Amino acid sequence: QCPWGAPNTTSISCSLADVMSEQLAKELQLEEENAAFPEVVAVAEGPFITGENVDTSSDLMLAQMLQMEFDREYDAQLRREEKKINGDSKVSISFENYRKVHPYDSDSSEDEVDWQDTRHDPYRADKPTTTPRKGFIGKGKDITTKHDEVVCGRKNTARMENFAPEFHVGDGIGMDLKLSNQVFNALKQHAYSEERRSARLHEKKEHSTAEKAVDPKTRLLLYKMVNSGMLETITGCISTGKESVVFHAYGGKSATEDKVIPPECAIKVFKTTLNEFKNRDKYIKDDYRFKDRFSKLNPRKIIRMWAEKEMHNLTRMQNAGILCPQVVILKKHVLVMSFIGQDQVPAPKLKDVTLSSEDMKKAYYQVLNMMQQLYKECNLVHADLSEYNMLWHDGKVWLIDVSQSVEPTHPHGLEFLFRDCKNVSQFFQKAGVAEALNERELFNAVSGFNITADNEVDFQAEIEALEKMNEDHVQNHGKKLSVFSSDGDPPIYDE
């Protein structure tokens, strides 16, 4: 072989894995960069210098490394002096400004203090100073007991974290708050009171009906009515009041053949909250039909009695031929009745409807006749009769909301009747009915009495005298027999 001949170039075959290798790509990239940009040795100005990545043959590099080591020893001496001077003192000094090597340009070592440790972190809660078992620290005039105002203030501030999450105590980041015992105890008592109040409100919502909503027990009753087929579907709420919520529903099939369920029903759900019944117990506790049971029931069962009372009153009115909702069924405090209206639209109240003078006159005489029937045939007084509880449907007046209705023998029955007469008389007189009687004449026309009094005060005094006479008769003879004297009308008996 000739040494001056051309060398034989052998091509080395490589696999596809070597071509796709990431390490091979990096090596090729470094070769290209070294060829394009040759390495230039310059004075190191940037990051720290160590013996692992610097050529130690250069005197400049060795001098910089020695200087760095000297600076570290100097900083370590400063930290020892700082620790010796500070000791356990509350006030400390720092040699931070005299340090030679700063954390960002020095090696990280175990004895190095991070810069975050030398500054106060505002987002880290300061732990209160704990006192030893003996209850004090220090000696002489520098003694600090566990009752120190500053120590107790900081402890109280830290203890506020134990309050309920719903109780907002504010944001004290960056502030050295010191709460006195009086303020902390007041906040603590208020936090506990708010927690108990919140629990009571939650329990009240779970066990009581709310406006346009029902509690779980009532919802279960409604579901049972739908599942049994008695109601086809419940469409929604049509009316809300102080004592009840009324829903519209389509009637289904009855389990018995003798009872017919109307195509549209009104579900009256009496609210189980007791707030609205505080002033309404007088309508039921003095009613002879429920007087004996009233004293033996708890307040929540009285609300069921209130629904039962309306059912009995509606049944009496229906048997007498008075236009009123037809009772379908009563389940606890849920009363299902026939719907007065059409296609989910309830009949308007008498106060909301615009009638001609002829229709208004017709409505007045119909109301007068219904009041007389209610008093004489049903032996009832509506006790809340007004244009708000009378509906106008199919050209006639319908009576609703008779849960508070009582018998005339009630200790305040005649007072309720006079109030009804006053409301009816004022409404129709304002509506322009010339034939409308005043409240005293209407009272005599409905009750059959002939009370002659020149003014309203004397008229009410005679009514109270009649009620007193009847109450004395009941207490003396033990009979529920009315001693009201009327012109030719038979006496009124209770059931």
mmCIF file of C-alpha atoms in Angstrom, residues 103-473:
data_model
loop_
_atom_site.group_PDB
_atom_site.id
_atom_site.type_symbol
_atom_site.label_atom_id
_atom_site.label_comp_id
_atom_site.label_asym_id
_atom_site.label_seq_id
_atom_site.Cartn_x
_atom_site.Cartn_y
_atom_site.Cartn_z
ATOM 1 C CA PRO A 103 -26.921 35.005 49.212
ATOM 2 C CA TYR A 104 -27.539 35.456 45.516
ATOM 3 C CA ASP A 105 -23.816 35.346 44.593
ATOM 4 C CA SER A 106 -22.498 32.748 47.044
ATOM 5 C CA ASP A 107 -22.530 29.028 47.421
ATOM 6 C CA SER A 108 -25.447 27.484 49.261
ATOM 7 C CA SER A 109 -24.168 25.807 52.389
ATOM 8 C CA GLU A 110 -25.763 24.373 55.480
ATOM 9 C CA ASP A 111 -24.559 27.163 57.746
ATOM 10 C CA GLU A 112 -25.762 29.834 55.319
ATOM 11 C CA VAL A 113 -28.846 31.775 56.438
ATOM 12 C CA ASP A 114 -31.460 32.245 53.753
ATOM 13 C CA TRP A 115 -32.444 35.849 53.122
ATOM 14 C CA GLN A 116 -36.119 35.056 53.831
ATOM 15 C CA ASP A 117 -35.186 34.021 57.367
ATOM 16 C CA THR A 118 -33.702 37.433 58.102
ATOM 17 C CA ARG A 119 -36.853 39.322 57.218
ATOM 18 C CA HIS A 120 -40.349 39.332 58.755
ATOM 19 C CA ASP A 121 -42.862 37.379 56.719
ATOM 20 C CA PRO A 122 -46.185 39.255 56.985
ATOM 21 C CA TYR A 123 -48.189 36.207 55.884
ATOM 22 C CA ARG A 124 -46.861 34.005 58.662
ATOM 23 C CA ALA A 125 -48.849 34.178 61.896
ATOM 24 C CA ASP A 126 -46.751 35.244 64.853
ATOM 25 C CA LYS A 127 -47.015 32.693 67.629
ATOM 26 C CA PRO A 128 -47.741 34.261 71.004
ATOM 27 C CA THR A 129 -44.964 34.122 73.564
ATOM 28 C CA THR A 130 -45.576 31.151 75.819
ATOM 29 C CA THR A 131 -44.948 31.452 79.509
ATOM 30 C CA PRO A 132 -43.340 28.602 81.455
ATOM 31 C CA ARG A 133 -45.108 26.576 84.114
ATOM 32 C CA LYS A 134 -44.072 28.935 86.834
ATOM 33 C CA GLY A 135 -46.131 31.637 85.158
ATOM 34 C CA PHE A 136 -43.437 34.296 84.708
ATOM 35 C CA ILE A 137 -40.218 35.027 82.920
ATOM 36 C CA GLY A 138 -37.392 37.393 83.809
ATOM 37 C CA LYS A 139 -36.268 38.751 87.160
ATOM 38 C CA GLY A 140 -36.606 41.931 89.143
ATOM 39 C CA LYS A 141 -38.078 44.876 87.300
ATOM 40 C CA ASP A 142 -37.935 42.942 83.998
ATOM 41 C CA ILE A 143 -40.309 40.222 85.215
ATOM 42 C CA THR A 144 -43.230 39.396 82.913
ATOM 43 C CA THR A 145 -46.120 37.306 84.228
ATOM 44 C CA LYS A 146 -48.791 35.411 82.348
ATOM 45 C CA HIS A 147 -51.226 38.208 83.214
ATOM 46 C CA ASP A 148 -49.189 40.793 81.356
ATOM 47 C CA GLU A 149 -51.413 42.997 79.217
ATOM 48 C CA VAL A 150 -49.303 42.633 76.083
ATOM 49 C CA VAL A 151 -48.917 38.849 76.432
ATOM 50 C CA CYS A 152 -52.622 38.325 77.093
ATOM 51 C CA GLY A 153 -53.530 40.625 74.191
ATOM 52 C CA ARG A 154 -51.454 38.635 71.729
ATOM 53 C CA LYS A 155 -52.840 35.345 73.049
ATOM 54 C CA ASN A 156 -56.403 36.581 72.660
ATOM 55 C CA THR A 157 -55.677 37.629 69.078
ATOM 56 C CA ALA A 158 -54.332 34.162 68.271
ATOM 57 C CA ARG A 159 -57.322 32.467 69.956
ATOM 58 C CA MET A 160 -59.726 34.218 67.599
ATOM 59 C CA GLU A 161 -58.803 31.596 65.004
ATOM 60 C CA ASN A 162 -60.855 29.084 67.025
ATOM 61 C CA PHE A 163 -64.113 30.910 66.267
ATOM 62 C CA ALA A 164 -66.586 29.453 63.789
ATOM 63 C CA PRO A 165 -65.640 29.847 60.115
ATOM 64 C CA GLU A 166 -68.811 31.887 59.518
ATOM 65 C CA PHE A 167 -67.694 34.467 62.085
ATOM 66 C CA HIS A 168 -65.458 37.016 60.343
ATOM 67 C CA VAL A 169 -62.696 38.295 62.617
ATOM 68 C CA GLY A 170 -60.948 40.473 60.028
ATOM 69 C CA ASP A 171 -57.453 40.389 58.571
ATOM 70 C CA GLY A 172 -54.612 41.265 60.930
ATOM 71 C CA ILE A 173 -51.656 40.547 58.636
ATOM 72 C CA GLY A 174 -48.734 42.807 59.365
ATOM 73 C CA MET A 175 -50.316 44.227 62.527
ATOM 74 C CA ASP A 176 -49.377 43.454 66.111
ATOM 75 C CA LEU A 177 -52.937 43.183 67.467
ATOM 76 C CA LYS A 178 -53.509 42.992 71.200
ATOM 77 C CA LEU A 179 -57.095 42.299 72.282
ATOM 78 C CA SER A 180 -57.985 42.954 75.883
ATOM 79 C CA ASN A 181 -59.814 40.283 77.857
ATOM 80 C CA GLN A 182 -63.001 42.342 77.890
ATOM 81 C CA VAL A 183 -63.068 42.720 74.110
ATOM 82 C CA PHE A 184 -62.142 39.076 73.501
ATOM 83 C CA ASN A 185 -64.845 37.786 75.869
ATOM 84 C CA ALA A 186 -67.440 39.991 74.174
ATOM 85 C CA LEU A 187 -66.412 38.714 70.740
ATOM 86 C CA LYS A 188 -66.421 35.140 71.993
ATOM 87 C CA GLN A 189 -69.934 35.459 73.429
ATOM 88 C CA HIS A 190 -71.161 37.104 70.238
ATOM 89 C CA ALA A 191 -69.607 34.333 68.128
ATOM 90 C CA TYR A 192 -71.351 31.639 70.178
ATOM 91 C CA SER A 193 -74.668 33.500 70.010
ATOM 92 C CA GLU A 194 -74.400 33.832 66.235
ATOM 93 C CA GLU A 195 -73.588 30.144 65.932
ATOM 94 C CA ARG A 196 -76.637 29.151 67.982
ATOM 95 C CA ARG A 197 -78.854 31.583 66.068
ATOM 96 C CA SER A 198 -77.637 30.166 62.765
ATOM 97 C CA ALA A 199 -78.402 26.644 63.979
ATOM 98 C CA ARG A 200 -81.902 27.685 65.041
ATOM 99 C CA LEU A 201 -82.593 29.327 61.683
ATOM 100 C CA HIS A 202 -81.388 26.225 59.866
ATOM 101 C CA GLU A 203 -83.608 23.991 62.007
ATOM 102 C CA LYS A 204 -86.536 26.348 61.503
ATOM 103 C CA LYS A 205 -86.114 26.173 57.733
ATOM 104 C CA GLU A 206 -85.974 22.393 57.824
ATOM 105 C CA HIS A 207 -89.104 21.982 59.975
ATOM 106 C CA SER A 208 -91.341 24.789 58.757
ATOM 107 C CA THR A 209 -92.958 25.982 55.590
ATOM 108 C CA ALA A 210 -91.654 29.112 53.947
ATOM 109 C CA GLU A 211 -93.156 31.493 51.451
ATOM 110 C CA LYS A 212 -93.752 29.748 48.101
ATOM 111 C CA ALA A 213 -92.062 26.625 49.472
ATOM 112 C CA VAL A 214 -92.854 23.679 51.719
ATOM 113 C CA ASP A 215 -90.890 21.707 54.250
ATOM 114 C CA PRO A 216 -89.860 18.068 53.598
ATOM 115 C CA LYS A 217 -92.795 16.601 55.566
ATOM 116 C CA THR A 218 -95.335 18.634 53.610
ATOM 117 C CA ARG A 219 -93.612 17.702 50.355
ATOM 118 C CA LEU A 220 -93.937 14.046 51.307
ATOM 119 C CA LEU A 221 -97.676 14.465 51.886
ATOM 120 C CA LEU A 222 -98.080 16.037 48.454
ATOM 121 C CA TYR A 223 -96.052 13.250 46.824
ATOM 122 C CA LYS A 224 -98.305 10.650 48.434
ATOM 123 C CA MET A 225 -101.389 12.391 47.073
ATOM 124 C CA VAL A 226 -99.927 12.339 43.560
ATOM 125 C CA ASN A 227 -98.690 8.750 43.809
ATOM 126 C CA SER A 228 -102.068 7.520 45.039
ATOM 127 C CA GLY A 229 -103.724 8.992 41.945
ATOM 128 C CA MET A 230 -105.905 11.412 43.857
ATOM 129 C CA LEU A 231 -104.051 14.301 42.224
ATOM 130 C CA GLU A 232 -102.726 14.109 38.691
ATOM 131 C CA THR A 233 -100.105 16.841 38.964
ATOM 132 C CA ILE A 234 -99.287 19.944 40.999
ATOM 133 C CA THR A 235 -98.648 22.898 38.724
ATOM 134 C CA GLY A 236 -97.416 25.624 41.074
ATOM 135 C CA CYS A 237 -98.138 28.295 43.651
ATOM 136 C CA ILE A 238 -101.057 30.650 43.005
ATOM 137 C CA SER A 239 -101.341 32.569 46.278
ATOM 138 C CA THR A 240 -99.402 33.263 49.456
ATOM 139 C CA GLY A 241 -100.589 34.722 52.726
ATOM 140 C CA LYS A 242 -99.671 35.157 56.348
ATOM 141 C CA GLU A 243 -101.051 31.814 57.404
ATOM 142 C CA SER A 244 -100.975 29.610 54.305
ATOM 143 C CA VAL A 245 -99.679 28.927 50.805
ATOM 144 C CA VAL A 246 -102.104 27.858 48.057
ATOM 145 C CA PHE A 247 -101.076 25.602 45.139
ATOM 146 C CA HIS A 248 -102.944 24.638 41.999
ATOM 147 C CA ALA A 249 -103.313 20.987 41.012
ATOM 148 C CA TYR A 250 -105.228 18.852 38.548
ATOM 149 C CA GLY A 251 -107.499 16.275 40.123
ATOM 150 C CA GLY A 252 -107.174 12.563 39.536
ATOM 151 C CA LYS A 253 -109.312 9.580 40.452
ATOM 152 C CA SER A 254 -110.838 8.920 43.838
ATOM 153 C CA ALA A 255 -110.401 5.629 45.660
ATOM 154 C CA THR A 256 -114.129 5.556 46.456
ATOM 155 C CA GLU A 257 -116.911 5.897 43.932
ATOM 156 C CA ASP A 258 -119.128 8.101 46.114
ATOM 157 C CA LYS A 259 -116.548 10.884 46.211
ATOM 158 C CA VAL A 260 -115.848 12.866 43.065
ATOM 159 C CA ILE A 261 -112.613 14.849 42.772
ATOM 160 C CA PRO A 262 -113.011 18.076 40.788
ATOM 161 C CA PRO A 263 -110.867 18.479 37.647
ATOM 162 C CA GLU A 264 -108.977 21.408 39.183
ATOM 163 C CA CYS A 265 -108.041 21.566 42.860
ATOM 164 C CA ALA A 266 -106.567 24.118 45.229
ATOM 165 C CA ILE A 267 -104.128 22.811 47.854
ATOM 166 C CA LYS A 268 -103.989 25.014 50.924
ATOM 167 C CA VAL A 269 -100.863 24.369 52.981
ATOM 168 C CA PHE A 270 -100.999 26.013 56.404
ATOM 169 C CA LYS A 271 -97.619 27.331 57.466
ATOM 170 C CA THR A 272 -96.213 25.452 60.414
ATOM 171 C CA THR A 273 -94.365 28.494 61.737
ATOM 172 C CA LEU A 274 -95.881 29.763 64.957
ATOM 173 C CA ASN A 275 -95.236 33.473 64.389
ATOM 174 C CA GLU A 276 -98.485 34.081 62.525
ATOM 175 C CA PHE A 277 -100.596 32.204 65.072
ATOM 176 C CA LYS A 278 -99.686 34.164 68.181
ATOM 177 C CA ASN A 279 -102.639 36.518 67.720
ATOM 178 C CA ARG A 280 -104.999 33.941 66.236
ATOM 179 C CA ASP A 281 -105.409 31.590 69.191
ATOM 180 C CA LYS A 282 -108.413 33.627 70.344
ATOM 181 C CA TYR A 283 -110.340 32.314 67.340
ATOM 182 C CA ILE A 284 -109.890 28.712 68.402
ATOM 183 C CA LYS A 285 -109.242 28.499 72.147
ATOM 184 C CA ASP A 286 -112.672 30.016 72.950
ATOM 185 C CA ASP A 287 -114.498 28.028 70.271
ATOM 186 C CA TYR A 288 -116.673 25.456 72.044
ATOM 187 C CA ARG A 289 -116.033 22.880 69.323
ATOM 188 C CA PHE A 290 -112.292 22.844 70.005
ATOM 189 C CA LYS A 291 -111.966 24.297 73.497
ATOM 190 C CA ASP A 292 -111.399 20.995 75.270
ATOM 191 C CA ARG A 293 -108.800 19.801 72.775
ATOM 192 C CA PHE A 294 -106.992 23.138 72.567
ATOM 193 C CA SER A 295 -105.538 22.980 76.090
ATOM 194 C CA LYS A 296 -104.188 19.456 75.584
ATOM 195 C CA LEU A 297 -102.277 20.034 72.345
ATOM 196 C CA ASN A 298 -98.834 21.430 71.725
ATOM 197 C CA PRO A 299 -98.525 24.550 69.567
ATOM 198 C CA ARG A 300 -97.650 22.699 66.356
ATOM 199 C CA LYS A 301 -100.673 20.413 66.548
ATOM 200 C CA ILE A 302 -102.861 23.484 67.003
ATOM 201 C CA ILE A 303 -102.033 24.381 63.411
ATOM 202 C CA ARG A 304 -103.542 21.073 62.311
ATOM 203 C CA MET A 305 -106.615 21.977 64.319
ATOM 204 C CA TRP A 306 -106.700 25.272 62.438
ATOM 205 C CA ALA A 307 -106.901 23.360 59.137
ATOM 206 C CA GLU A 308 -109.532 21.045 60.602
ATOM 207 C CA LYS A 309 -111.523 24.092 61.662
ATOM 208 C CA GLU A 310 -111.631 25.406 58.094
ATOM 209 C CA MET A 311 -112.707 22.001 56.805
ATOM 210 C CA HIS A 312 -115.661 21.862 59.221
ATOM 211 C CA ASN A 313 -116.702 25.425 58.432
ATOM 212 C CA LEU A 314 -116.582 24.817 54.673
ATOM 213 C CA THR A 315 -118.640 21.659 55.093
ATOM 214 C CA ARG A 316 -121.322 23.594 56.981
ATOM 215 C CA MET A 317 -121.400 26.296 54.326
ATOM 216 C CA GLN A 318 -121.591 23.783 51.512
ATOM 217 C CA ASN A 319 -124.499 21.970 53.139
ATOM 218 C CA ALA A 320 -126.336 25.297 53.475
ATOM 219 C CA GLY A 321 -125.885 26.060 49.775
ATOM 220 C CA ILE A 322 -123.420 28.923 50.202
ATOM 221 C CA LEU A 323 -120.965 29.318 47.330
ATOM 222 C CA CYS A 324 -117.582 28.229 48.679
ATOM 223 C CA PRO A 325 -114.792 25.751 47.805
ATOM 224 C CA GLN A 326 -115.695 22.081 48.080
ATOM 225 C CA VAL A 327 -113.604 20.075 50.529
ATOM 226 C CA VAL A 328 -111.842 17.085 48.968
ATOM 227 C CA ILE A 329 -109.549 15.783 51.716
ATOM 228 C CA LEU A 330 -107.610 16.939 54.775
ATOM 229 C CA LYS A 331 -104.181 15.517 55.615
ATOM 230 C CA LYS A 332 -102.691 17.058 58.751
ATOM 231 C CA HIS A 333 -102.115 20.717 57.804
ATOM 232 C CA VAL A 334 -102.779 20.239 54.058
ATOM 233 C CA LEU A 335 -106.340 20.915 52.877
ATOM 234 C CA VAL A 336 -107.374 19.994 49.326
ATOM 235 C CA MET A 337 -110.380 21.885 47.942
ATOM 236 C CA SER A 338 -112.028 22.577 44.621
ATOM 237 C CA PHE A 339 -110.414 25.360 42.589
ATOM 238 C CA ILE A 340 -112.386 28.568 42.120
ATOM 239 C CA GLY A 341 -111.277 29.639 38.666
ATOM 240 C CA GLN A 342 -110.461 28.079 35.315
ATOM 241 C CA ASP A 343 -107.349 26.841 33.517
ATOM 242 C CA GLN A 344 -104.984 27.553 36.410
ATOM 243 C CA VAL A 345 -106.203 31.158 36.604
ATOM 244 C CA PRO A 346 -107.839 31.838 39.986
ATOM 245 C CA ALA A 347 -110.989 33.915 40.180
ATOM 246 C CA PRO A 348 -110.255 37.571 40.981
ATOM 247 C CA LYS A 349 -110.941 39.033 44.374
ATOM 248 C CA LEU A 350 -113.869 41.397 44.710
ATOM 249 C CA LYS A 351 -111.465 44.265 45.353
ATOM 250 C CA ASP A 352 -109.621 43.650 42.062
ATOM 251 C CA VAL A 353 -112.561 43.171 39.708
ATOM 252 C CA THR A 354 -114.258 46.065 37.870
ATOM 253 C CA LEU A 355 -118.051 45.634 37.871
ATOM 254 C CA SER A 356 -120.852 47.668 36.494
ATOM 255 C CA SER A 357 -123.245 49.381 38.865
ATOM 256 C CA GLU A 358 -125.857 46.697 38.212
ATOM 257 C CA ASP A 359 -123.423 43.847 38.917
ATOM 258 C CA MET A 360 -122.108 45.605 42.022
ATOM 259 C CA LYS A 361 -125.669 45.990 43.329
ATOM 260 C CA LYS A 362 -126.297 42.316 42.560
ATOM 261 C CA ALA A 363 -123.105 41.358 44.401
ATOM 262 C CA TYR A 364 -124.148 43.399 47.445
ATOM 263 C CA TYR A 365 -127.492 41.664 47.850
ATOM 264 C CA GLN A 366 -125.815 38.300 47.311
ATOM 265 C CA VAL A 367 -123.283 39.052 50.080
ATOM 266 C CA LEU A 368 -126.109 40.186 52.393
ATOM 267 C CA ASN A 369 -127.993 36.954 51.745
ATOM 268 C CA MET A 370 -124.835 34.874 52.313
ATOM 269 C CA MET A 371 -124.128 36.623 55.628
ATOM 270 C CA GLN A 372 -127.667 35.870 56.811
ATOM 271 C CA GLN A 373 -127.380 32.248 55.728
ATOM 272 C CA LEU A 374 -124.006 31.943 57.389
ATOM 273 C CA TYR A 375 -125.364 33.311 60.668
ATOM 274 C CA LYS A 376 -128.757 31.617 60.845
ATOM 275 C CA GLU A 377 -128.357 28.348 58.928
ATOM 276 C CA CYS A 378 -124.676 27.588 59.427
ATOM 277 C CA ASN A 379 -124.501 29.126 62.909
ATOM 278 C CA LEU A 380 -121.228 30.825 61.950
ATOM 279 C CA VAL A 381 -119.641 34.265 61.820
ATOM 280 C CA HIS A 382 -116.975 34.703 59.146
ATOM 281 C CA ALA A 383 -114.833 36.918 61.470
ATOM 282 C CA ASP A 384 -112.650 38.128 58.578
ATOM 283 C CA LEU A 385 -115.119 39.043 55.874
ATOM 284 C CA SER A 386 -113.935 41.715 53.458
ATOM 285 C CA GLU A 387 -113.404 42.303 49.755
ATOM 286 C CA TYR A 388 -110.125 40.390 50.103
ATOM 287 C CA ASN A 389 -111.877 37.109 51.031
ATOM 288 C CA MET A 390 -114.651 37.245 48.427
ATOM 289 C CA LEU A 391 -114.086 36.030 44.853
ATOM 290 C CA TRP A 392 -116.060 36.961 41.734
ATOM 291 C CA HIS A 393 -116.590 33.872 39.559
ATOM 292 C CA ASP A 394 -119.270 33.125 36.954
ATOM 293 C CA GLY A 395 -121.104 36.326 37.876
ATOM 294 C CA LYS A 396 -121.416 35.339 41.545
ATOM 295 C CA VAL A 397 -119.643 35.957 44.840
ATOM 296 C CA TRP A 398 -117.773 33.077 46.486
ATOM 297 C CA LEU A 399 -116.565 33.042 50.098
ATOM 298 C CA ILE A 400 -113.111 31.739 50.992
ATOM 299 C CA ASP A 401 -110.776 31.668 53.997
ATOM 300 C CA VAL A 402 -113.099 30.573 56.793
ATOM 301 C CA SER A 403 -110.497 29.012 59.084
ATOM 302 C CA GLN A 404 -111.033 31.774 61.665
ATOM 303 C CA SER A 405 -114.853 31.599 61.522
ATOM 304 C CA VAL A 406 -116.548 31.074 64.905
ATOM 305 C CA GLU A 407 -120.026 30.504 66.226
ATOM 306 C CA PRO A 408 -122.171 33.381 67.527
ATOM 307 C CA THR A 409 -121.891 31.897 71.017
ATOM 308 C CA HIS A 410 -118.165 32.636 70.946
ATOM 309 C CA PRO A 411 -117.206 35.212 73.630
ATOM 310 C CA HIS A 412 -116.304 37.637 70.820
ATOM 311 C CA GLY A 413 -118.617 36.333 68.125
ATOM 312 C CA LEU A 414 -120.826 39.422 67.900
ATOM 313 C CA GLU A 415 -117.791 41.705 67.853
ATOM 314 C CA PHE A 416 -116.448 39.774 64.873
ATOM 315 C CA LEU A 417 -119.834 40.017 63.164
ATOM 316 C CA PHE A 418 -119.951 43.792 63.646
ATOM 317 C CA ARG A 419 -116.446 44.084 62.183
ATOM 318 C CA ASP A 420 -117.534 42.065 59.139
ATOM 319 C CA CYS A 421 -120.566 44.294 58.671
ATOM 320 C CA LYS A 422 -118.373 47.370 58.886
ATOM 321 C CA ASN A 423 -115.984 46.083 56.220
ATOM 322 C CA VAL A 424 -118.772 45.047 53.849
ATOM 323 C CA SER A 425 -120.733 48.269 54.309
ATOM 324 C CA GLN A 426 -117.723 50.520 53.706
ATOM 325 C CA PHE A 427 -116.672 48.618 50.579
ATOM 326 C CA PHE A 428 -120.054 48.690 48.844
ATOM 327 C CA GLN A 429 -120.746 52.293 49.846
ATOM 328 C CA LYS A 430 -117.422 53.332 48.280
ATOM 329 C CA ALA A 431 -118.326 51.231 45.213
ATOM 330 C CA GLY A 432 -121.416 53.397 44.689
ATOM 331 C CA VAL A 433 -124.194 51.064 45.841
ATOM 332 C CA ALA A 434 -126.880 53.474 47.062
ATOM 333 C CA GLU A 435 -128.891 50.683 48.709
ATOM 334 C CA ALA A 436 -125.959 49.615 50.920
ATOM 335 C CA LEU A 437 -126.837 49.734 54.629
ATOM 336 C CA ASN A 438 -124.480 51.157 57.206
ATOM 337 C CA GLU A 439 -122.708 48.819 59.617
ATOM 338 C CA ARG A 440 -125.305 49.088 62.397
ATOM 339 C CA GLU A 441 -128.260 48.487 60.091
ATOM 340 C CA LEU A 442 -126.436 45.614 58.417
ATOM 341 C CA PHE A 443 -125.635 44.060 61.797
ATOM 342 C CA ASN A 444 -129.326 44.109 62.798
ATOM 343 C CA ALA A 445 -130.339 42.745 59.378
ATOM 344 C CA VAL A 446 -127.924 39.795 59.620
ATOM 345 C CA SER A 447 -128.304 38.902 63.297
ATOM 346 C CA GLY A 448 -132.001 39.686 63.709
ATOM 347 C CA PHE A 449 -131.349 41.970 66.692
ATOM 348 C CA ASN A 450 -132.994 45.309 67.097
ATOM 349 C CA ILE A 451 -130.248 47.315 68.747
ATOM 350 C CA THR A 452 -131.126 51.003 68.682
ATOM 351 C CA ALA A 453 -128.130 53.182 69.362
ATOM 352 C CA ASP A 454 -127.411 56.653 68.087
ATOM 353 C CA ASN A 455 -123.643 56.187 67.711
ATOM 354 C CA GLU A 456 -121.131 53.413 67.177
ATOM 355 C CA VAL A 457 -119.742 53.528 70.723
ATOM 356 C CA ASP A 458 -123.124 52.842 72.335
ATOM 357 C CA PHE A 459 -123.847 50.204 69.715
ATOM 358 C CA GLN A 460 -120.655 48.285 70.548
ATOM 359 C CA ALA A 461 -121.392 48.648 74.267
ATOM 360 C CA GLU A 462 -124.722 46.879 73.820
ATOM 361 C CA ILE A 463 -123.012 44.151 71.791
ATOM 362 C CA GLU A 464 -120.490 43.585 74.594
ATOM 363 C CA ALA A 465 -123.379 43.444 77.100
ATOM 364 C CA LEU A 466 -125.062 40.725 75.050
ATOM 365 C CA GLU A 467 -121.845 38.748 74.879
ATOM 366 C CA LYS A 468 -121.347 39.086 78.619
ATOM 367 C CA MET A 469 -124.871 37.872 79.252
ATOM 368 C CA ASN A 470 -124.347 34.815 77.071
ATOM 369 C CA GLU A 471 -120.982 34.010 78.702
ATOM 370 C CA ASP A 472 -122.492 34.199 82.201
ATOM 371 C CA HIS A 473 -125.316 31.912 81.130
#
